[in-house]
CSV table of C-alpha atoms and ligand atoms in Angstrom, one decimal:
chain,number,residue,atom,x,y,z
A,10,UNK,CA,76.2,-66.4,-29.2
A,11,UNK,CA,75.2,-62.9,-29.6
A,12,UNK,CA,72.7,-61.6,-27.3
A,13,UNK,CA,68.7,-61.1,-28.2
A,14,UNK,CA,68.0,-58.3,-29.9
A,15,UNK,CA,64.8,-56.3,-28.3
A,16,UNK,CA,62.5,-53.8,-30.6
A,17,UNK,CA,61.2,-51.9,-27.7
A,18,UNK,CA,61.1,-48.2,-26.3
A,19,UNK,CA,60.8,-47.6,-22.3
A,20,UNK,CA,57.2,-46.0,-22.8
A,21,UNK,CA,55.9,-49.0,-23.9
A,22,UNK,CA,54.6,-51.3,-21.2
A,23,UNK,CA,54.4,-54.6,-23.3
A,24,UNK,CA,58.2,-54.1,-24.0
A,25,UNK,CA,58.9,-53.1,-20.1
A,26,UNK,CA,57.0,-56.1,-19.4
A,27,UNK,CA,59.4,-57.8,-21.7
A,28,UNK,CA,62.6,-55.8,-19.7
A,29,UNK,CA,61.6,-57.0,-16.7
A,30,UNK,CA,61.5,-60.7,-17.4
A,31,UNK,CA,64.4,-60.8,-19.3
A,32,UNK,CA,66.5,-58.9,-16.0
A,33,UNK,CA,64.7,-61.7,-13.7
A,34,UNK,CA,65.7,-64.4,-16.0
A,35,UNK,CA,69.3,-62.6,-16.0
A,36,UNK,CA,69.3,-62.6,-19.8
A,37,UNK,CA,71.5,-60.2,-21.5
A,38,UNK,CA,69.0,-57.9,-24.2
A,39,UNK,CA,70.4,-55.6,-27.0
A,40,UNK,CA,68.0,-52.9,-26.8
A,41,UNK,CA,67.0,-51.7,-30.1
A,42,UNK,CA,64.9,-47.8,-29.7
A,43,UNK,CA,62.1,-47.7,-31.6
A,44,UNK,CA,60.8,-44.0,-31.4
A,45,UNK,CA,56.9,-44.4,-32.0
A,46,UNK,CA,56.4,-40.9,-32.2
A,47,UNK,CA,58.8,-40.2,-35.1
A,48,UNK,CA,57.1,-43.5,-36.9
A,49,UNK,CA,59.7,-46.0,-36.6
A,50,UNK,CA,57.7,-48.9,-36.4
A,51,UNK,CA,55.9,-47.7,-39.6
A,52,UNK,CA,59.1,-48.0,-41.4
A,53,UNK,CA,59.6,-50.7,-44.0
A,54,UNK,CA,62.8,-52.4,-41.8
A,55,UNK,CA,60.5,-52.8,-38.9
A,56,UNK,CA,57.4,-53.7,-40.6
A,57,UNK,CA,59.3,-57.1,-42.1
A,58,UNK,CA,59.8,-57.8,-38.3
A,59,UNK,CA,56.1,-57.2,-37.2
A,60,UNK,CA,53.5,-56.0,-40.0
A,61,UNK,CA,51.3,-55.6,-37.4
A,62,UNK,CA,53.7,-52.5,-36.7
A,63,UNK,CA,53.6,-52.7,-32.4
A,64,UNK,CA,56.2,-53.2,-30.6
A,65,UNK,CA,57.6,-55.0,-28.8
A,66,UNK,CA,59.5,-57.3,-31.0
A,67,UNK,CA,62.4,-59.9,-30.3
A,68,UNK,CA,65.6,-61.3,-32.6
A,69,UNK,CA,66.4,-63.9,-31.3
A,70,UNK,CA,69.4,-65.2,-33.6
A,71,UNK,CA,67.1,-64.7,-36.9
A,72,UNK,CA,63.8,-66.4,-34.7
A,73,UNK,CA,61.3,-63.2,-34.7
A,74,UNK,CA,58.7,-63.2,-32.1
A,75,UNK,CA,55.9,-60.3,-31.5
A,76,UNK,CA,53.9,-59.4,-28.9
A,77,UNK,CA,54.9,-59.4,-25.2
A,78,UNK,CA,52.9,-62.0,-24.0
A,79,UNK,CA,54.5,-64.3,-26.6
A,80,UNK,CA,57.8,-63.0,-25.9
A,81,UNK,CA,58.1,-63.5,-22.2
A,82,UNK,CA,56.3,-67.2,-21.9
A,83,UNK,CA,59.4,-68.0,-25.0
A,84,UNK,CA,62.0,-66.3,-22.7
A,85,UNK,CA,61.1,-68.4,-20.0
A,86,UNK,CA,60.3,-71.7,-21.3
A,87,UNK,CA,63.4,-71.2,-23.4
A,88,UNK,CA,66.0,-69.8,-21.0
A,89,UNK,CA,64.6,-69.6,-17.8
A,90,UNK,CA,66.5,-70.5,-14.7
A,91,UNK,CA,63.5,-69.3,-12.3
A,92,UNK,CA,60.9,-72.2,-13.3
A,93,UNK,CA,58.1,-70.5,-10.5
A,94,UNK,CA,57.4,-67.5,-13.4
A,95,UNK,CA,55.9,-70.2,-15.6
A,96,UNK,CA,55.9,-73.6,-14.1
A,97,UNK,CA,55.5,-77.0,-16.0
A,98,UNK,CA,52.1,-77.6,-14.5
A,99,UNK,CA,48.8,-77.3,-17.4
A,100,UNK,CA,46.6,-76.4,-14.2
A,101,UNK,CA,48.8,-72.9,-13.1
A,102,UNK,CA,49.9,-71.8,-16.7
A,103,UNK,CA,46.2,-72.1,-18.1
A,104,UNK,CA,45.6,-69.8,-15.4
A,105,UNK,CA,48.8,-67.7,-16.2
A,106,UNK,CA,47.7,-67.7,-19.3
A,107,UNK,CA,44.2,-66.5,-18.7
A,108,UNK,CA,46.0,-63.2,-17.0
A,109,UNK,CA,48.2,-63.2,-19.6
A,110,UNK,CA,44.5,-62.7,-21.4
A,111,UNK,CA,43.0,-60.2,-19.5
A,112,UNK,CA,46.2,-58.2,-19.5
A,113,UNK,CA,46.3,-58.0,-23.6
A,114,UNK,CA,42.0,-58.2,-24.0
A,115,UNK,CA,41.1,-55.9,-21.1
A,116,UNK,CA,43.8,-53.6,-19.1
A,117,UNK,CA,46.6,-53.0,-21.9
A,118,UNK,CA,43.5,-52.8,-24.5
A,119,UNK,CA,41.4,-50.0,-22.6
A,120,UNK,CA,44.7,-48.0,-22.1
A,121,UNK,CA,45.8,-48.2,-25.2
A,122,UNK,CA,42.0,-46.7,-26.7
A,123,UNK,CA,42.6,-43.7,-24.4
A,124,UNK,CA,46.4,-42.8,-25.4
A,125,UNK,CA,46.2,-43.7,-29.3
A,126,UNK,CA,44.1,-41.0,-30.4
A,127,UNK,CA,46.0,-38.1,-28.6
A,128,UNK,CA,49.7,-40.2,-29.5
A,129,UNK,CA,48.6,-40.7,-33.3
A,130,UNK,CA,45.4,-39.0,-33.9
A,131,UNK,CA,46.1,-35.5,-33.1
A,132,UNK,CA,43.0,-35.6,-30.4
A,133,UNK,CA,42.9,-33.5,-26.9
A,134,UNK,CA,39.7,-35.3,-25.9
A,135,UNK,CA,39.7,-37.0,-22.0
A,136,UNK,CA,36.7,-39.1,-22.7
A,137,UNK,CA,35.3,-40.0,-19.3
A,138,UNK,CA,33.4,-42.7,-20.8
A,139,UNK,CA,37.1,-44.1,-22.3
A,140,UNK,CA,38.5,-43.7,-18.7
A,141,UNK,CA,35.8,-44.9,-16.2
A,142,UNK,CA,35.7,-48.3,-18.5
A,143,UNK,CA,39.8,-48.0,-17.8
A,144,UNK,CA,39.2,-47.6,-14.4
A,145,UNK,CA,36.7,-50.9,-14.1
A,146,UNK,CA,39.9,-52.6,-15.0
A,147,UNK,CA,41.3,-52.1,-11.6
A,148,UNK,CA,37.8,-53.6,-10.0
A,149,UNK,CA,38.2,-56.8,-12.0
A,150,UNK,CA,42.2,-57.5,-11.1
A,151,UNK,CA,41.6,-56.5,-7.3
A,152,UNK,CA,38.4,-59.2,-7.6
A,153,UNK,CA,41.0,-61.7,-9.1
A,154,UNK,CA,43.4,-61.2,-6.2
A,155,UNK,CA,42.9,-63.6,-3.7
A,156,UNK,CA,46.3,-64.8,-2.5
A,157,UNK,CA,49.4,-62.3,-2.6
A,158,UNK,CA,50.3,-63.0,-6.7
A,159,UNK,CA,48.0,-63.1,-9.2
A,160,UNK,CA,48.4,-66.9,-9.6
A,161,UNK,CA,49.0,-68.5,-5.9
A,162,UNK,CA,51.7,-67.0,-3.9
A,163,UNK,CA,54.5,-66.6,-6.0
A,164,UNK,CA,55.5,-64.5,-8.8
A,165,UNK,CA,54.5,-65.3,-12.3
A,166,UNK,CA,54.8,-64.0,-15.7
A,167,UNK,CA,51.1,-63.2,-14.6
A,168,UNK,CA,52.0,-60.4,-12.5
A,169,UNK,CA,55.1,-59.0,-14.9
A,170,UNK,CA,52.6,-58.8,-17.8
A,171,UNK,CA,49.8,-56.8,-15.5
A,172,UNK,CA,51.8,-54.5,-13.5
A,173,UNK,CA,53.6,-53.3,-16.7
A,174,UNK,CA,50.7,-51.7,-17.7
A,175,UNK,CA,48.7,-51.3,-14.3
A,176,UNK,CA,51.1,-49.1,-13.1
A,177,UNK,CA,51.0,-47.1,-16.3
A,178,UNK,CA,46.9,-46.8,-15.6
A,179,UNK,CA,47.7,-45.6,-12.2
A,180,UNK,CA,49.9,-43.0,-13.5
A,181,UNK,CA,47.6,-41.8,-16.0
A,182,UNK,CA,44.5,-41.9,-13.7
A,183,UNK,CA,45.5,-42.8,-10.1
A,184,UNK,CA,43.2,-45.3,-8.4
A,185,UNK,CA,41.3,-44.8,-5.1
A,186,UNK,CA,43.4,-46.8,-2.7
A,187,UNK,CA,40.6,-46.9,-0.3
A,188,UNK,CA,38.6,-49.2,-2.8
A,189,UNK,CA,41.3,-51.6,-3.6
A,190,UNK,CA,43.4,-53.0,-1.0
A,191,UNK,CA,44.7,-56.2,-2.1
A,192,UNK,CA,45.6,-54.0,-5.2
A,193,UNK,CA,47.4,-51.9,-3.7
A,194,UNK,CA,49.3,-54.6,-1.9
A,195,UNK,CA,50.0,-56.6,-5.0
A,196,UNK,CA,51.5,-53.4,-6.8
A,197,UNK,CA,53.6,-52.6,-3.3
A,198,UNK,CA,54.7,-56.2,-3.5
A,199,UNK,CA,55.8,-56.2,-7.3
A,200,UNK,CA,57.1,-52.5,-6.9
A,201,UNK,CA,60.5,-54.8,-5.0
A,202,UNK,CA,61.4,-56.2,-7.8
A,203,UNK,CA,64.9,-55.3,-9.2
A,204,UNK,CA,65.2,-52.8,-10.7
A,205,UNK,CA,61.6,-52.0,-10.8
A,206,UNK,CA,62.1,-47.9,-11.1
A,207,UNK,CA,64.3,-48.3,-13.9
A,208,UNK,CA,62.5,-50.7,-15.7
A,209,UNK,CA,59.0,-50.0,-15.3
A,210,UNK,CA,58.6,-46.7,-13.2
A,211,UNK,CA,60.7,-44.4,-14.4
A,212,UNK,CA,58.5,-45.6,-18.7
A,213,UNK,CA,55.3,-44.9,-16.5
A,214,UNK,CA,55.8,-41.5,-15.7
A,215,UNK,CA,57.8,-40.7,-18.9
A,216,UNK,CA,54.8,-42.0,-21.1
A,217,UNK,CA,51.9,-40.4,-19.1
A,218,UNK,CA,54.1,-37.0,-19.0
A,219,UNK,CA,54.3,-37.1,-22.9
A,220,UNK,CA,51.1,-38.4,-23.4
A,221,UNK,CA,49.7,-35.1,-21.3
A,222,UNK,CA,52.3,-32.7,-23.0
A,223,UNK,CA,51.2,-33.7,-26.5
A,224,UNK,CA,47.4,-33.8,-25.9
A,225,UNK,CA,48.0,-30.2,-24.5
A,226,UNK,CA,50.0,-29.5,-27.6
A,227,UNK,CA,47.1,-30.4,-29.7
A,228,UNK,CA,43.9,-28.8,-28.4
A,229,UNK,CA,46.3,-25.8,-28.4
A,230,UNK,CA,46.4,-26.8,-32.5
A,231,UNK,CA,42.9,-27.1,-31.7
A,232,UNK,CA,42.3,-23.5,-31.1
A,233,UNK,CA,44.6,-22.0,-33.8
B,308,GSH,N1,49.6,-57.1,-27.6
B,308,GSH,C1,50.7,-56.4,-28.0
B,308,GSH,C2,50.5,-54.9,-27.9
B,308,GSH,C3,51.7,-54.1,-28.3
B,308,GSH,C4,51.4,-52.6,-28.6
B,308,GSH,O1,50.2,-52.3,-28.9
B,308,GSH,N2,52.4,-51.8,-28.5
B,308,GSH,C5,52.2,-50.4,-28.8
B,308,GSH,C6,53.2,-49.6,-27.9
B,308,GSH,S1,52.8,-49.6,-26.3
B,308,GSH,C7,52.6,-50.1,-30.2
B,308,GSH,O2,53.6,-50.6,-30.7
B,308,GSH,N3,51.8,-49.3,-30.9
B,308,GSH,C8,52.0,-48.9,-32.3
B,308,GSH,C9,51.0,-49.3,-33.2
B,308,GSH,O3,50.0,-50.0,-32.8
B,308,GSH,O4,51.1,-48.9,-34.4
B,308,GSH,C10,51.9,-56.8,-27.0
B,308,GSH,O5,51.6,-57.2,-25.9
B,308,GSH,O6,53.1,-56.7,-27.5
C-alpha cells in the first residue's frame, strides 16, 4: 500500500499540525510542497483536490480529505495505535472537538486575518486592532487550561491542533509570560514532543520571518 500523500508546506500550521500527528501515530506521509506564495494551491490540479484552495490536503489512496482538523481526527480514528489522542469516549472527544473549534473559529482564524493581507494582498499595515484581538486568544486558552493538557491530563489531538498555531502567534507577537502561566507550561510541555523543532518550530519562525520580510518588501512598494 503506498503511503498518504500530504498537500502541505512547513509554514502552514494546519498542515504541521497534520505532521505532527501523523509522526505520533508513526505513519509514513509523502510530502507533497505546495508553495502558496508562487500560487500553487490556485492551480487547477490542486483546486480538484480542495476548491476551497487551503491547504492542508490528504490522498489517501484516492480518499481526499481537507482541512486539518478533519485530517488528523481520520488519521487517528483510522490508523491510530495511541488511542489517548482521541479516545472512544462521546464525553472527552465532544470536548476535543470543541478545541478542535476554538482552534479553527478563534486562534488559527485571528492569525490568519493578520498574515493574509501582507501574504496575498500586498499590505504593510500591523493593525493593532487585528493583533490585540490575536492576542485575547492567548487569555481564552490559558482560562481553558486547568489540568496539564487541554483535555484532562494527557495529550490529545486537542493540543496538536492548538499549539500548531499558538506557537506561530507567539512567534509573530510573543506573549507576556508573566500573564499566562499555565500557558506557558502547556507550550513547555508540548514543546517535548518528537520532533517538535522540526516539525512545528523550525515552520514558526520560517513563516513569521517571511511574513515580516515581505510586508517590509511591500510598504517599500508602498513608497515607490
Ligand atoms: N481550517 C483550515 C484552514 C487551512 C488554511 O487556511 N490554510 C492556509 C495556509 S496556513 C491556506 O491554505 N491558505 C490559502 C488560501 O486560503 O487561499 C485547516 O485547518 O486546514
Amino acid at each position: 500500500m503506498s503511503n498518504i500523500k500530504l498537500y502541505t508546506a512547513k509554514l502552514s500550521p494546519p498542515g504541521r499540525a497534520v505532521e505532527l500527528t501523523a509522526n505520533l501515530l508513526d505513519i509514513p506521509l509523502d510530502i507533497v510542497p505546495i508553495d502558496l506564495l508562487a500560487g500553487d494551491h490556485r492551480k487547477d490540479e490542486f483546486l480538484k483536490l480542495n476548491p476551497q484552495h487551503t491547504i492542508p490536503v490528504i490522498d489517501d489512496g484516492g480518499v481526499i480529505i481537507r482541512d486539518s482538523h478533519a485530517i488528523i481526527i481520520y488519521l487517528a480514528q483510522k490508523y491510530g495505535k495511541r488511542q489517548a489522542l482521541y479516545p472512544d469516549d462521546p464525553i472527552t472527544r465532544a470536548k476535543i472537538n470543541a478545541a478542535l473549534h476554538l482552534d479553527s473559529g478563534v486562534l488559527f482564524s485571528r492569525l490568519r486575518f493578520y498574515f493574509e493581507p501582507i501574504l496575498y494582498g500586498g499590505s504593510s499595515e500591523v493593525p493593532q486592532h487585528k493583533i490585540e484581538y490575536m492576542k485575547k486568544g492567548y487569555e481564552l486558552l490559558d482560562g481553558a487550561l486547568t489540568d496539564d493538557y487541554i483535555v484532562g491530563n494527557e495529550m490529545t489531538l486537542a493540543d496538536i491542533s492548538c499549539i500548531a498555531t499558538v506557537d506561530t502567534m507567539d512567534v509573530f507577537f510573543p506573549m507576556d509570560r508573566s500573564k499566562y502561566p499555565k500557558l506557558v507550561a502547556w507550550m513547555e510541555r508540548m514543546s517535548r514532543m518528537p520532533d517538535y523543532d522540526r516539525l512545528n518550530r523550525e515552520g514558526s519562525l520560517e513563516f513569521a520571518e517571511i511574513c515580516e520580510s515581505l510586508r517590509l518588501s511591500n510598504a517599500a512598494k508602498a513608497i515607490i
